[in-house]
Each structure stands twice: as structure tokens, then as C-alpha cells.
Amino acid sequence: MSDTRILDRGTPPERFARGWHCLGLAESFGDGKPHRIEAFGGQLVVWQDTQGGLNVLDGYCRHMGGDLTQGTVKGDEIACPFHDWRWGGDGKCKAIPYARRVPLRARTQKYATTIRNGQLLIWHDVEGSEAEPDLLPPELPGVGTDEYTPWTWEVVPITDSHCRELIDNVVDMAHFYYVHFSFPTSFRNVFEGHQATQFMESKGRPDMTGGYGDAELFLKSEATYYGPSYMINWLDVDYKGFQTEVILINCHIPTGPDSFTLQYGITVKKPEGIDDKTAAYISKKYAEMFGGGFLQDVHIWKNKVPVQNPLLCEEDGPVYQLRRWYEQFYVDRADIQPEMVDRFEFEVDTTKANEYWQEEVAENLARKAAEEAEGADGATAGSESDSPSVMTGT
Amino acid sequence: MASFVPTSADTLEDQRLYTSARLTEVACLDCLARVGVKKNSDHHTSIQWSREARESCPELSRRDGRGRDYHQGCPRLLASIETAVREGQVDIGAEDGY
Ligand code: FES
Ligand SMILES: [Fe+2]
């Protein structure tokens, strides 16, 4: 028997997670046109009816398979471009203009919808259960009012990775240092029921971001997944003594067995005495910073392999427990095991890891200083760039 | 029925090692909760609750589970764990990463 460690890539699930999934900002669907959203191995059609309600159906017409996302909104219904069958938000065919009556069986897949924090969420369950309002993410007080900047919203399609890679980052303390160039100074996870939380306090790495500026960036972050795909990340940022409250939404829609659409939004509590334009600017800067952070993750995901049996050291976060929690969304409800939903807490004081990291940073800074003193080739050393110095949640 | 199916039997053993090996039972000194505790080092603590333990804890039961306070640990349980550690009831140190 060889004692070489084998990577078990496992086989990915054949289904998509049960739970609420966010499709985007509600206002982006309100233009009277059908919208196409790739999801759950197919596509959905989203449109607004005359009452202002948003409707979501499977994107393909049950008549002859026409693409409803290329159809037309007529009254409250979506009309198919192929033979003009009219589908209502309740999933029923309401009219066939050339037919005397509509077949009773003319029903398609509809998705329960709700608007939360200005975003459109739908319920997905392969078992076809009723939507569960209790599992919705909480409403964010003040968001959507004048107290906060409007959401900035970004959509990033990701291929060649299962969305579990994104989830794994909830526990991955060390990658924040190596991938996102920040120092976690305290780290904690709690999983219970349908929620999984990461708390982290971190600061920027002075050796990676050009100058010392970012060593003065402190971040207190609390990030909770409400179900399989929707994370709220509350962030208290302290930059050179200037405090900002930021809320980041990190959510995704699975599109295939190894692809998903990442979406993220940022809103900032308008600081006292700052005009709207400046507040919007701050919000945009944060969006860029986190956008850059996600790209750092994406680069890793695209080039790694899936691993079912990660080999951990004792300083690593609770990957196995997190995946056990995540599993609840991929099994029939009747098969949810107690340990998938039982409370689990993990806490690590990152002092030890930090001693090592501080040393490494000090060495990098010293080397850089020496190189500059020698006038070595003008270019900045190593991976210094406009990379963001902080990232949280993922 | 698992959804992410491992292709090696060793993976199941890994799952066991990382999730349930070396858990020491610690009883709360203030309520009937008994939890599994693991300490890989002085700086680290993992706490595995069961449903019964969770229902026994008055502190956690007071929270509605939706607020941002749900993540905070129960201070009485944490104090009980500290006591157990001080009295040498919980081994400190990991075995090959678990
Ligand atoms: S395929 Fe849609 S109306 Fe015929
Ligand atoms: Fe990350």
C-alpha cells in the first residue's frame, strides 16, 4: 500500500440546491420586456405584469418549445414568439389566440417570487415544495431609503467550477492572506439550521498594495449565508480612522453542473455630512474592490480541481462541517440528517498564524526597501498591484 | 443519499476524523446542555451541539434565530468549557491535523 495521498474528486450532485435564489435587482426587470436568466441547467423568463408584480416561469414554451425570453409581454402575460400562446405568472396558459379553448394541461413550471431588499428572489426545489418564507434572508433596515446609497449590482458568469467552491471560502481563513492579501486577526464560524456564518476581523497587508496606506485599513466583517446561495455581509470599515458601514450581498444562481452566475451588490450607509455624490463614489470604490476580490477567487477556482477529501492542518477552518451543512440543500427534505443542521461553532485566535505572517510581511517589506535602495529596475517588486487589500465572506 | 459522492472509501474515514473524532463531552455548569468540544490548540475551539443540547440552553433559546446575534456563543457554556480545559478534562492538541 502506498502512503501517497490521493485526491478524491468525487462526483458532483445531479441536482441544484433547494432554497431561495436571487435573480438580481427587482427594478432591472421592470421595463415591460421579458428577461432571460440562465438557471438550474436551463433558462427562466422574468417579466413584470400590469400590477407591477414580477413573474418567473421556465423559459421554454410547453407548446412547441418556443423561447419565451424572446417573446413579448402582452397585458399580464408573456406571449410566445412561435405561436403566441399567452402564459400567466401562475404558470397557466391563459389564451391561444387561434384556438377555441386552451388545453387543461397547459401548465408550465412557475417559481414563487418575492422581493427582498430590492432584489428578486425565487424559490427552487426539485421536490416541488411550497416556498418557505421563514427561510428568506432578513430585511435590512434602512436599505432602500435615503440613509443608504442605491445598490451597485454586478453579474459575473463563472464556468468550470461548481458553486461549492464559492461556499468553501466561508471557512477558509488562510486564503484571505494568500489570495486576498489581508490579515485575518480573528476568525469564527457558526453553522446552524439553514444559516452559515463567518466572522472575521482583518487588516490590509502592507507589503502587497503599494505603500503603507492599506495597513491602516481595518475591517470587521460578519457574513451569513441564508440558505445555499444568498449571503449578507455586514462590514464595518475603518480606514485611517474614517468609519464606513457597508453591506455586501454575495449571491449566485447555479446554471449547470460546473457553472454558476455570481452576483454581488453593495450599499453604503451614507456617512454624516457627506453629499450623495461622494457617497455614491465611495460605494463604487467598494464595489470595485470586492469585484477585484472575487476575480482573485475565480482565478483559483478555474485552475483547481474539485476535492472531496481535503487534507487539513490543525489551523484550517471547518471545511468538512461546512460541507455537511451545505449537503442539506442537495438531499430530499426527508433525508436531512440532524448533524447537517445542528449548531456547530468554530473559533480560532489567529495570533499564531499572524506571527508567521507578520514575519513574512516584514521580510517582504525589507527586501523591497533594499531593492529600491539599489535602484533595482524601477519596476515594483512582486505582485504589488492595484489588487484590493481586503476581502471578506468569500 | 449523498449528493457530492466520494469515490474513495478513505474519504468517509476522513469525514469521520475531521467532524467527530476527538470530541470530548463537556457539560454546561448552568444548564443541562452537553456538547462535544475539540481543541487543536490553546487558540482553537470547536463546539458541536446536538438538538437536545441546543434546546436545553436558555441563553440561545432566547434569541429568535433571525437576528445578527445568533452567531454569538453562549457565555455560560464558554465559561464551562474554560473550566473543563483548566481542570484538564479536554485534551489540547491535534492529531495529524484533526
Ligand atoms: S411554441 Fe410557444 S406558442 Fe407554440
Ligand atoms: Fe476568497
Short mmCIF file of C-alpha atoms and ligand atoms in Angstrom, two decimals:
data_model
loop_
_atom_site.label_atom_id
_atom_site.label_comp_id
_atom_site.label_asym_id
_atom_site.label_seq_id
_atom_site.Cartn_x
_atom_site.Cartn_y
_atom_site.Cartn_z
CA MET A 1 0.00 0.00 0.00
CA SER A 2 1.33 3.38 -0.97
CA ASP A 3 1.11 6.18 1.53
CA THR A 4 0.73 8.75 -1.19
CA ARG A 5 -2.32 10.85 -0.60
CA ILE A 6 -4.92 10.51 -3.36
CA LEU A 7 -7.18 13.40 -4.36
CA ASP A 8 -10.75 12.18 -4.37
CA ARG A 9 -12.56 14.41 -6.85
CA GLY A 10 -15.89 12.78 -6.10
CA THR A 11 -18.86 13.23 -8.35
CA PRO A 12 -20.85 16.45 -8.33
CA PRO A 13 -24.52 16.41 -7.40
CA GLU A 14 -27.10 15.77 -10.08
CA ARG A 15 -29.46 18.34 -8.70
CA PHE A 16 -29.47 22.03 -7.87
CA ALA A 17 -29.85 23.29 -4.33
CA ARG A 18 -33.19 23.79 -2.64
CA GLY A 19 -33.80 27.30 -1.41
CA TRP A 20 -34.24 30.95 -2.25
CA HIS A 21 -32.12 32.24 -5.12
CA CYS A 22 -31.66 35.86 -6.04
CA LEU A 23 -32.05 36.77 -9.72
CA GLY A 24 -30.99 40.40 -9.46
CA LEU A 25 -32.29 43.86 -8.63
CA ALA A 26 -36.07 43.96 -8.92
CA GLU A 27 -36.01 47.29 -10.77
CA SER A 28 -33.96 45.77 -13.58
CA PHE A 29 -36.94 43.61 -14.61
CA GLY A 30 -39.50 46.41 -14.67
CA ASP A 31 -39.15 47.66 -18.25
CA GLY A 32 -42.08 45.74 -19.75
CA LYS A 33 -39.80 43.34 -21.58
CA PRO A 34 -39.11 39.65 -20.98
CA HIS A 35 -35.76 38.92 -19.36
CA ARG A 36 -33.67 35.82 -19.72
CA ILE A 37 -31.94 34.30 -16.72
CA GLU A 38 -29.83 31.20 -17.09
CA ALA A 39 -30.55 28.94 -14.12
CA PHE A 40 -30.75 25.34 -12.94
CA GLY A 41 -29.48 23.85 -16.17
CA GLY A 42 -31.94 25.80 -18.33
CA GLN A 43 -33.32 29.30 -18.61
CA LEU A 44 -36.05 31.31 -16.95
CA VAL A 45 -38.20 34.12 -18.25
CA VAL A 46 -38.87 37.07 -15.96
CA TRP A 47 -41.35 39.86 -16.67
CA GLN A 48 -43.43 42.47 -14.92
CA ASP A 49 -47.22 42.39 -15.15
CA THR A 50 -49.59 45.36 -15.23
CA GLN A 51 -49.89 45.36 -11.41
CA GLY A 52 -46.12 45.73 -11.12
CA GLY A 53 -45.66 42.14 -9.92
CA LEU A 54 -42.69 40.14 -11.14
CA ASN A 55 -43.29 36.70 -12.62
CA VAL A 56 -40.86 33.87 -13.25
CA LEU A 57 -41.52 30.84 -15.45
CA ASP A 58 -39.43 28.22 -17.12
CA GLY A 59 -38.07 29.87 -20.25
CA TYR A 60 -39.42 27.38 -22.79
CA CYS A 61 -42.99 27.26 -24.01
CA ARG A 62 -44.82 23.99 -23.33
CA HIS A 63 -46.48 24.11 -26.75
CA MET A 64 -43.58 23.50 -29.13
CA GLY A 65 -40.65 24.65 -27.05
CA GLY A 66 -40.50 28.28 -28.18
CA ASP A 67 -38.12 30.60 -26.34
CA LEU A 68 -40.32 32.74 -24.11
CA THR A 69 -37.46 35.08 -23.30
CA GLN A 70 -37.68 36.24 -26.92
CA GLY A 71 -41.43 36.72 -26.65
CA THR A 72 -43.47 39.81 -25.86
CA VAL A 73 -45.25 40.97 -22.74
CA LYS A 74 -48.94 41.32 -23.66
CA GLY A 75 -51.04 42.60 -20.80
CA ASP A 76 -50.17 40.50 -17.78
CA GLU A 77 -48.88 37.60 -19.81
CA ILE A 78 -45.81 36.55 -21.65
CA ALA A 79 -46.60 35.70 -25.28
CA CYS A 80 -44.51 33.09 -27.06
CA PRO A 81 -42.77 34.26 -30.25
CA PHE A 82 -43.58 30.97 -32.02
CA HIS A 83 -47.44 30.72 -31.95
CA ASP A 84 -48.41 33.46 -29.50
CA TRP A 85 -49.58 31.26 -26.63
CA ARG A 86 -50.08 33.52 -23.60
CA TRP A 87 -48.67 32.36 -20.26
CA GLY A 88 -49.63 33.86 -16.91
CA GLY A 89 -47.45 34.25 -13.88
CA ASP A 90 -49.38 31.41 -12.22
CA GLY A 91 -47.93 29.04 -14.81
CA LYS A 92 -51.19 28.56 -16.72
CA CYS A 93 -51.74 29.21 -20.37
CA LYS A 94 -54.39 31.95 -20.44
CA ALA A 95 -55.12 32.15 -24.13
CA ILE A 96 -54.25 30.75 -27.52
CA PRO A 97 -55.43 33.42 -29.95
CA TYR A 98 -56.17 30.98 -32.79
CA ALA A 99 -57.79 28.26 -30.64
CA ARG A 100 -61.29 27.78 -29.31
CA ARG A 101 -60.07 26.55 -25.95
CA VAL A 102 -56.89 26.13 -24.02
CA PRO A 103 -55.94 22.55 -23.12
CA LEU A 104 -56.42 21.97 -19.42
CA ARG A 105 -52.93 20.57 -19.14
CA ALA A 106 -51.32 23.74 -20.40
CA ARG A 107 -49.35 24.49 -17.26
CA THR A 108 -45.68 25.22 -17.08
CA GLN A 109 -43.07 25.45 -14.33
CA LYS A 110 -43.56 28.59 -12.29
CA TYR A 111 -41.38 29.88 -9.49
CA ALA A 112 -42.64 31.55 -6.34
CA THR A 113 -41.20 35.07 -6.17
CA THR A 114 -40.61 37.64 -3.51
CA ILE A 115 -38.87 40.98 -3.31
CA ARG A 116 -36.37 41.35 -0.51
CA ASN A 117 -34.09 44.32 -0.01
CA GLY A 118 -34.91 45.50 -3.53
CA GLN A 119 -33.95 42.16 -5.08
CA LEU A 120 -35.99 39.49 -6.80
CA LEU A 121 -35.76 36.09 -5.10
CA ILE A 122 -37.28 32.84 -6.28
CA TRP A 123 -37.83 29.53 -4.54
CA HIS A 124 -36.33 26.45 -6.15
CA ASP A 125 -36.87 22.88 -5.05
CA VAL A 126 -36.64 19.79 -7.23
CA GLU A 127 -39.19 18.18 -4.94
CA GLY A 128 -41.67 20.91 -5.89
CA SER A 129 -42.39 22.07 -2.34
CA GLU A 130 -44.18 25.26 -1.38
CA ALA A 131 -41.91 28.28 -0.95
CA GLU A 132 -40.78 28.81 2.63
CA PRO A 133 -40.96 32.44 3.72
CA ASP A 134 -39.25 31.52 7.01
CA LEU A 135 -36.07 30.74 5.12
CA LEU A 136 -35.85 34.14 3.44
CA PRO A 137 -32.89 36.37 4.24
CA PRO A 138 -33.78 39.16 6.67
CA GLU A 139 -34.86 42.63 5.61
CA LEU A 140 -32.13 45.19 6.01
CA PRO A 141 -33.44 48.16 7.96
CA GLY A 142 -32.81 51.47 6.23
CA VAL A 143 -31.62 49.91 2.98
CA GLY A 144 -33.58 51.29 0.07
CA THR A 145 -34.16 54.59 1.90
CA ASP A 146 -32.17 57.78 1.77
CA GLU A 147 -29.93 56.51 4.57
CA TYR A 148 -28.11 54.18 2.19
CA THR A 149 -26.73 54.55 -1.30
CA PRO A 150 -28.63 52.68 -4.04
CA TRP A 151 -27.33 49.15 -4.72
CA THR A 152 -24.50 48.80 -7.14
CA TRP A 153 -25.01 45.43 -8.77
CA GLU A 154 -22.63 43.22 -10.74
CA VAL A 155 -23.19 39.96 -12.58
CA VAL A 156 -20.30 37.62 -13.31
CA PRO A 157 -20.78 34.28 -15.10
CA ILE A 158 -18.39 31.61 -13.81
CA THR A 159 -17.59 28.49 -15.81
CA ASP A 160 -15.67 25.33 -14.94
CA SER A 161 -16.42 25.47 -11.22
CA HIS A 162 -19.16 24.08 -9.07
CA CYS A 163 -20.67 26.72 -6.80
CA ARG A 164 -19.50 24.77 -3.77
CA GLU A 165 -16.07 26.30 -4.37
CA LEU A 166 -17.61 29.66 -3.53
CA ILE A 167 -19.23 28.27 -0.39
CA ASP A 168 -15.98 26.70 0.83
CA ASN A 169 -14.46 30.13 1.30
CA VAL A 170 -16.69 30.72 4.31
CA VAL A 171 -14.26 28.65 6.36
CA ASP A 172 -11.05 29.27 4.51
CA MET A 173 -9.17 31.55 6.85
CA ALA A 174 -5.73 31.19 5.29
CA HIS A 175 -6.75 32.05 1.74
CA PHE A 176 -7.62 35.59 2.82
CA TYR A 177 -3.93 36.16 3.41
CA TYR A 178 -2.60 34.36 0.34
CA VAL A 179 -5.29 35.13 -2.21
CA HIS A 180 -6.76 38.39 -0.97
CA PHE A 181 -3.73 39.90 0.75
CA SER A 182 -5.44 40.62 4.01
CA PHE A 183 -4.58 39.60 7.54
CA PRO A 184 -7.37 37.89 9.42
CA THR A 185 -6.85 38.84 13.05
CA SER A 186 -9.79 36.91 14.42
CA PHE A 187 -11.94 34.27 12.84
CA ARG A 188 -15.10 32.45 13.77
CA ASN A 189 -17.73 30.24 12.12
CA VAL A 190 -21.18 29.20 13.23
CA PHE A 191 -23.47 26.86 11.30
CA GLU A 192 -26.98 26.15 12.35
CA GLY A 193 -30.20 25.32 10.55
CA HIS A 194 -30.10 26.94 7.12
CA GLN A 195 -27.54 29.59 8.16
CA ALA A 196 -23.77 29.56 7.97
CA THR A 197 -21.80 32.49 9.30
CA GLN A 198 -18.26 33.74 9.13
CA PHE A 199 -16.92 36.49 11.38
CA MET A 200 -13.66 37.94 10.62
CA GLU A 201 -11.61 40.90 11.65
CA SER A 202 -8.82 41.71 9.29
CA LYS A 203 -6.46 44.36 8.10
CA GLY A 204 -4.72 45.01 4.82
CA ARG A 205 -1.26 43.63 4.08
CA PRO A 206 1.22 46.48 3.89
CA ASP A 207 3.56 44.56 1.57
CA MET A 208 1.07 43.90 -1.20
CA THR A 209 -0.69 47.10 -2.02
CA GLY A 210 1.87 49.74 -2.79
CA GLY A 211 2.75 51.80 0.22
CA TYR A 212 1.68 51.57 3.79
CA GLY A 213 -1.73 53.07 3.24
CA ASP A 214 -3.61 49.83 3.48
CA ALA A 215 -2.03 48.75 6.69
CA GLU A 216 -4.37 51.36 8.07
CA LEU A 217 -7.42 49.56 6.78
CA PHE A 218 -9.32 47.59 9.41
CA LEU A 219 -12.32 45.54 8.64
CA LYS A 220 -14.88 43.89 10.84
CA SER A 221 -16.97 41.52 8.84
CA GLU A 222 -19.94 39.34 9.56
CA ALA A 223 -21.15 37.25 6.66
CA THR A 224 -24.11 34.88 6.77
CA TYR A 225 -25.48 32.56 4.15
CA TYR A 226 -29.25 32.32 4.44
CA GLY A 227 -29.72 29.06 2.59
CA PRO A 228 -27.48 27.77 -0.18
CA SER A 229 -26.89 30.85 -2.25
CA TYR A 230 -27.59 34.21 -0.61
CA MET A 231 -25.08 35.82 1.70
CA ILE A 232 -25.41 39.10 3.55
CA ASN A 233 -22.08 40.55 4.58
CA TRP A 234 -22.13 43.38 7.11
CA LEU A 235 -18.88 45.28 7.06
CA ASP A 236 -17.54 47.91 9.37
CA VAL A 237 -14.63 49.53 7.66
CA ASP A 238 -12.14 51.74 9.38
CA TYR A 239 -9.75 53.48 7.03
CA LYS A 240 -7.36 55.85 8.73
CA GLY A 241 -9.95 56.43 11.40
CA PHE A 242 -12.74 57.09 8.89
CA GLN A 243 -15.63 54.69 9.58
CA THR A 244 -17.96 53.32 6.95
CA GLU A 245 -20.79 50.80 7.17
CA VAL A 246 -21.03 48.70 4.06
CA ILE A 247 -23.44 45.91 3.19
CA LEU A 248 -22.36 43.43 0.57
CA ILE A 249 -24.72 40.88 -0.94
CA ASN A 250 -22.98 37.88 -2.41
CA CYS A 251 -25.34 35.52 -4.19
CA HIS A 252 -25.32 33.11 -7.06
CA ILE A 253 -27.53 31.09 -9.35
CA PRO A 254 -26.30 27.67 -10.41
CA THR A 255 -26.52 27.34 -14.17
CA GLY A 256 -25.05 23.88 -14.82
CA PRO A 257 -23.11 21.06 -13.15
CA ASP A 258 -19.95 23.15 -13.13
CA SER A 259 -21.06 26.69 -13.74
CA PHE A 260 -22.90 29.43 -11.93
CA THR A 261 -23.64 33.12 -12.14
CA LEU A 262 -22.13 35.15 -9.35
CA GLN A 263 -23.93 38.37 -8.45
CA TYR A 264 -22.89 40.91 -5.89
CA GLY A 265 -24.27 44.19 -4.69
CA ILE A 266 -23.01 46.93 -2.45
CA THR A 267 -24.79 49.59 -0.48
CA VAL A 268 -23.13 52.06 1.84
CA LYS A 269 -24.64 53.87 4.77
CA LYS A 270 -24.20 57.50 3.88
CA PRO A 271 -21.76 58.98 6.33
CA GLU A 272 -22.86 62.13 8.15
CA GLY A 273 -22.02 65.31 6.35
CA ILE A 274 -21.22 63.64 3.05
CA ASP A 275 -23.15 64.51 -0.07
CA ASP A 276 -24.84 61.88 -2.24
CA LYS A 277 -22.28 62.15 -4.99
CA THR A 278 -19.39 61.40 -2.67
CA ALA A 279 -21.35 58.59 -1.04
CA ALA A 280 -22.03 57.07 -4.47
CA TYR A 281 -18.34 57.36 -5.25
CA ILE A 282 -17.40 55.54 -2.04
CA SER A 283 -19.90 52.81 -2.85
CA LYS A 284 -18.49 52.42 -6.34
CA LYS A 285 -14.96 52.13 -4.96
CA TYR A 286 -16.01 49.35 -2.60
CA ALA A 287 -17.78 47.57 -5.44
CA GLU A 288 -14.56 47.70 -7.45
CA MET A 289 -12.55 46.45 -4.52
CA PHE A 290 -14.80 43.47 -3.88
CA GLY A 291 -15.15 42.85 -7.58
CA GLY A 292 -11.38 42.53 -7.75
CA GLY A 293 -11.51 40.22 -4.74
CA PHE A 294 -13.94 37.90 -6.46
CA LEU A 295 -11.70 37.77 -9.51
CA GLN A 296 -8.86 36.59 -7.29
CA ASP A 297 -11.07 33.70 -6.16
CA VAL A 298 -12.26 32.95 -9.67
CA HIS A 299 -8.70 32.57 -10.88
CA ILE A 300 -8.08 29.94 -8.19
CA TRP A 301 -11.33 28.09 -8.88
CA LYS A 302 -10.76 27.93 -12.62
CA ASN A 303 -7.41 26.25 -12.16
CA LYS A 304 -8.05 23.93 -9.24
CA VAL A 305 -9.70 20.52 -9.18
CA PRO A 306 -12.70 19.60 -7.08
CA VAL A 307 -11.68 17.75 -3.94
CA GLN A 308 -13.93 15.62 -1.83
CA ASN A 309 -11.24 14.77 0.74
CA PRO A 310 -9.32 17.94 1.53
CA LEU A 311 -6.29 17.33 3.70
CA LEU A 312 -6.36 19.83 6.53
CA CYS A 313 -3.85 21.09 9.02
CA GLU A 314 -4.95 21.92 12.51
CA GLU A 315 -5.08 25.65 11.79
CA ASP A 316 -7.55 25.23 8.93
CA GLY A 317 -11.22 26.10 9.23
CA PRO A 318 -14.03 23.54 9.46
CA VAL A 319 -14.37 22.60 5.79
CA TYR A 320 -15.94 19.22 6.47
CA GLN A 321 -18.54 20.66 8.82
CA LEU A 322 -19.40 23.40 6.35
CA ARG A 323 -19.90 20.88 3.56
CA ARG A 324 -22.02 18.73 5.84
CA TRP A 325 -24.19 21.82 6.41
CA TYR A 326 -24.30 22.57 2.65
CA GLU A 327 -25.39 19.00 1.91
CA GLN A 328 -28.84 19.67 3.42
CA PHE A 329 -29.80 21.64 0.31
CA TYR A 330 -28.95 18.76 -2.02
CA VAL A 331 -30.89 15.93 -0.41
CA ASP A 332 -34.60 15.33 -0.22
CA ARG A 333 -36.09 17.04 2.78
CA ALA A 334 -36.81 13.65 4.33
CA ASP A 335 -33.12 12.80 4.14
CA ILE A 336 -31.79 15.81 6.03
CA GLN A 337 -29.69 14.42 8.87
CA PRO A 338 -29.55 16.10 12.30
CA GLU A 339 -25.83 16.77 12.02
CA MET A 340 -26.40 18.80 8.82
CA VAL A 341 -28.45 21.36 10.75
CA ASP A 342 -27.17 21.03 14.33
CA ARG A 343 -25.31 24.01 15.64
CA PHE A 344 -21.55 23.94 15.22
CA GLU A 345 -19.14 26.64 16.37
CA PHE A 346 -15.52 27.12 15.44
CA GLU A 347 -13.24 29.77 16.77
CA VAL A 348 -9.62 30.41 16.24
CA ASP A 349 -7.47 33.12 17.61
CA THR A 350 -5.22 33.82 14.66
CA THR A 351 -2.31 35.02 16.76
CA LYS A 352 -0.08 32.10 15.81
CA ALA A 353 -0.67 32.29 12.10
CA ASN A 354 -0.22 36.03 12.37
CA GLU A 355 3.19 35.77 13.97
CA TYR A 356 4.34 33.86 10.95
CA TRP A 357 2.58 36.17 8.50
CA GLN A 358 3.87 39.30 10.20
CA GLU A 359 7.38 37.97 9.78
CA GLU A 360 6.82 37.21 6.13
CA VAL A 361 5.41 40.68 5.54
CA ALA A 362 8.34 42.27 7.35
CA GLU A 363 10.76 40.32 5.16
CA ASN A 364 8.93 41.36 2.01
CA LEU A 365 9.00 44.98 3.07
CA ALA A 366 12.68 44.83 3.94
CA ARG A 367 13.53 43.22 0.60
CA LYS A 368 11.53 45.81 -1.24
CA ALA A 369 13.25 48.62 0.60
CA ALA A 370 16.64 47.09 -0.21
CA GLU A 371 15.72 46.75 -3.87
CA GLU A 372 14.56 50.32 -4.01
CA ALA A 373 17.78 51.46 -2.36
CA GLU A 374 19.75 49.65 -5.06
CA GLY A 375 17.55 51.28 -7.65
CA ALA A 376 16.76 47.81 -8.90
CA ASP A 377 14.98 48.02 -12.24
CA GLY A 378 12.41 50.68 -11.45
CA ALA A 379 9.52 48.24 -11.57
CA THR A 380 7.75 47.44 -8.34
CA ALA A 381 8.60 44.15 -6.75
CA GLY A 382 6.49 41.05 -6.97
CA SER A 383 2.75 41.05 -7.07
CA GLU A 384 2.20 44.56 -5.93
CA SER A 385 -0.65 45.95 -7.96
CA ASP A 386 -3.98 47.66 -7.68
CA SER A 387 -5.26 44.47 -6.04
CA PRO A 388 -7.73 45.02 -3.26
CA SER A 389 -6.23 44.69 0.16
CA VAL A 390 -9.35 43.30 1.74
CA MET A 391 -11.89 40.65 1.05
CA THR A 392 -14.42 39.01 3.30
CA GLY A 393 -17.09 36.37 3.24
CA THR A 394 -15.61 34.61 0.27
CA MET B 1 -28.35 9.67 -0.08
CA ALA B 2 -25.32 11.84 -0.51
CA SER B 3 -25.17 14.41 -3.23
CA PHE B 4 -21.45 15.04 -3.51
CA VAL B 5 -20.43 11.42 -3.70
CA PRO B 6 -16.90 10.48 -2.70
CA THR B 7 -15.25 7.93 -4.93
CA SER B 8 -12.97 6.51 -2.25
CA ALA B 9 -13.86 4.76 0.99
CA ASP B 10 -10.99 6.58 2.71
CA THR B 11 -12.91 9.80 2.23
CA LEU B 12 -15.63 8.58 4.56
CA GLU B 13 -12.99 7.93 7.19
CA ASP B 14 -11.64 11.45 6.65
CA GLN B 15 -15.13 12.84 7.13
CA ARG B 16 -15.37 11.00 10.41
CA LEU B 17 -11.93 12.12 11.60
CA TYR B 18 -12.50 15.77 10.87
CA THR B 19 -16.06 16.01 12.15
CA SER B 20 -16.42 13.64 15.07
CA ALA B 21 -13.08 12.24 16.18
CA ARG B 22 -11.60 13.58 19.42
CA LEU B 23 -14.74 15.31 20.59
CA THR B 24 -14.85 15.45 24.37
CA GLU B 25 -18.19 15.83 26.09
CA VAL B 26 -18.46 18.92 28.24
CA ALA B 27 -21.50 19.66 30.37
CA CYS B 28 -22.66 23.22 30.91
CA LEU B 29 -22.40 24.20 34.55
CA ASP B 30 -25.59 26.25 34.33
CA CYS B 31 -27.99 24.20 32.23
CA LEU B 32 -28.49 20.63 31.00
CA ALA B 33 -26.63 21.11 27.72
CA ARG B 34 -23.85 18.67 26.91
CA VAL B 35 -21.73 19.46 23.88
CA GLY B 36 -18.76 17.96 22.07
CA VAL B 37 -15.59 20.02 22.37
CA LYS B 38 -12.32 19.83 20.49
CA LYS B 39 -9.25 21.93 20.99
CA ASN B 40 -6.50 21.66 18.42
CA SER B 41 -4.52 24.21 20.36
CA ASP B 42 -4.96 26.79 23.08
CA HIS B 43 -6.14 29.19 20.41
CA HIS B 44 -8.74 26.96 18.86
CA THR B 45 -12.12 25.62 19.99
CA SER B 46 -14.75 23.66 18.11
CA ILE B 47 -18.14 23.09 19.68
CA GLN B 48 -20.57 20.53 18.34
CA TRP B 49 -24.12 20.93 19.61
CA SER B 50 -26.89 18.38 19.39
CA ARG B 51 -30.53 19.29 19.12
CA GLU B 52 -31.17 18.30 22.75
CA ALA B 53 -28.28 20.41 23.97
CA ARG B 54 -29.43 23.35 21.90
CA GLU B 55 -32.93 23.12 23.33
CA SER B 56 -31.52 22.98 26.86
CA CYS B 57 -29.64 26.23 26.54
CA PRO B 58 -31.76 29.11 27.85
CA GLU B 59 -29.34 31.69 26.50
CA LEU B 60 -29.51 30.55 22.87
CA SER B 61 -33.23 29.82 23.13
CA ARG B 62 -33.90 33.44 24.00
CA ARG B 63 -32.66 34.53 20.60
CA ASP B 64 -35.08 34.34 17.71
CA GLY B 65 -32.55 32.91 15.29
CA ARG B 66 -33.01 35.62 12.70
CA GLY B 67 -31.10 38.44 14.25
CA ARG B 68 -27.43 39.10 13.95
CA ASP B 69 -26.88 37.81 17.48
CA TYR B 70 -27.48 34.15 16.65
CA HIS B 71 -23.82 33.52 15.95
CA GLN B 72 -22.57 34.58 19.35
CA GLY B 73 -21.74 31.73 21.64
CA CYS B 74 -23.44 31.15 24.98
CA PRO B 75 -21.18 32.84 27.54
CA ARG B 76 -22.07 30.31 30.26
CA LEU B 77 -21.16 27.40 28.05
CA LEU B 78 -17.92 29.07 27.09
CA ALA B 79 -17.10 29.58 30.76
CA SER B 80 -17.92 25.93 31.44
CA ILE B 81 -15.59 24.87 28.63
CA GLU B 82 -12.83 27.05 30.01
CA THR B 83 -13.25 25.45 33.39
CA ALA B 84 -13.15 21.96 31.89
CA VAL B 85 -9.99 22.88 30.00
CA ARG B 86 -8.38 24.29 33.12
CA GLU B 87 -9.21 21.12 35.00
CA GLY B 88 -7.55 19.07 32.30
CA GLN B 89 -10.73 17.37 31.09
CA VAL B 90 -10.19 18.41 27.48
CA ASP B 91 -7.07 17.31 25.62
CA ILE B 92 -5.31 20.13 23.84
CA GLY B 93 -3.55 19.39 20.61
CA ALA B 94 -4.38 17.85 17.28
CA GLU B 95 -3.57 14.53 15.79
CA ASP B 96 -2.21 14.94 12.30
CA GLY B 97 -4.45 17.88 11.50
CA TYR B 98 -7.71 16.65 13.05
S1 FES C 1 -44.09 27.02 -29.06
FE1 FES C 1 -44.86 28.61 -27.89
S2 FES C 1 -46.68 29.12 -28.83
FE2 FES C 1 -46.00 27.41 -29.94
FE FE C 2 -11.93 34.33 -1.43
#
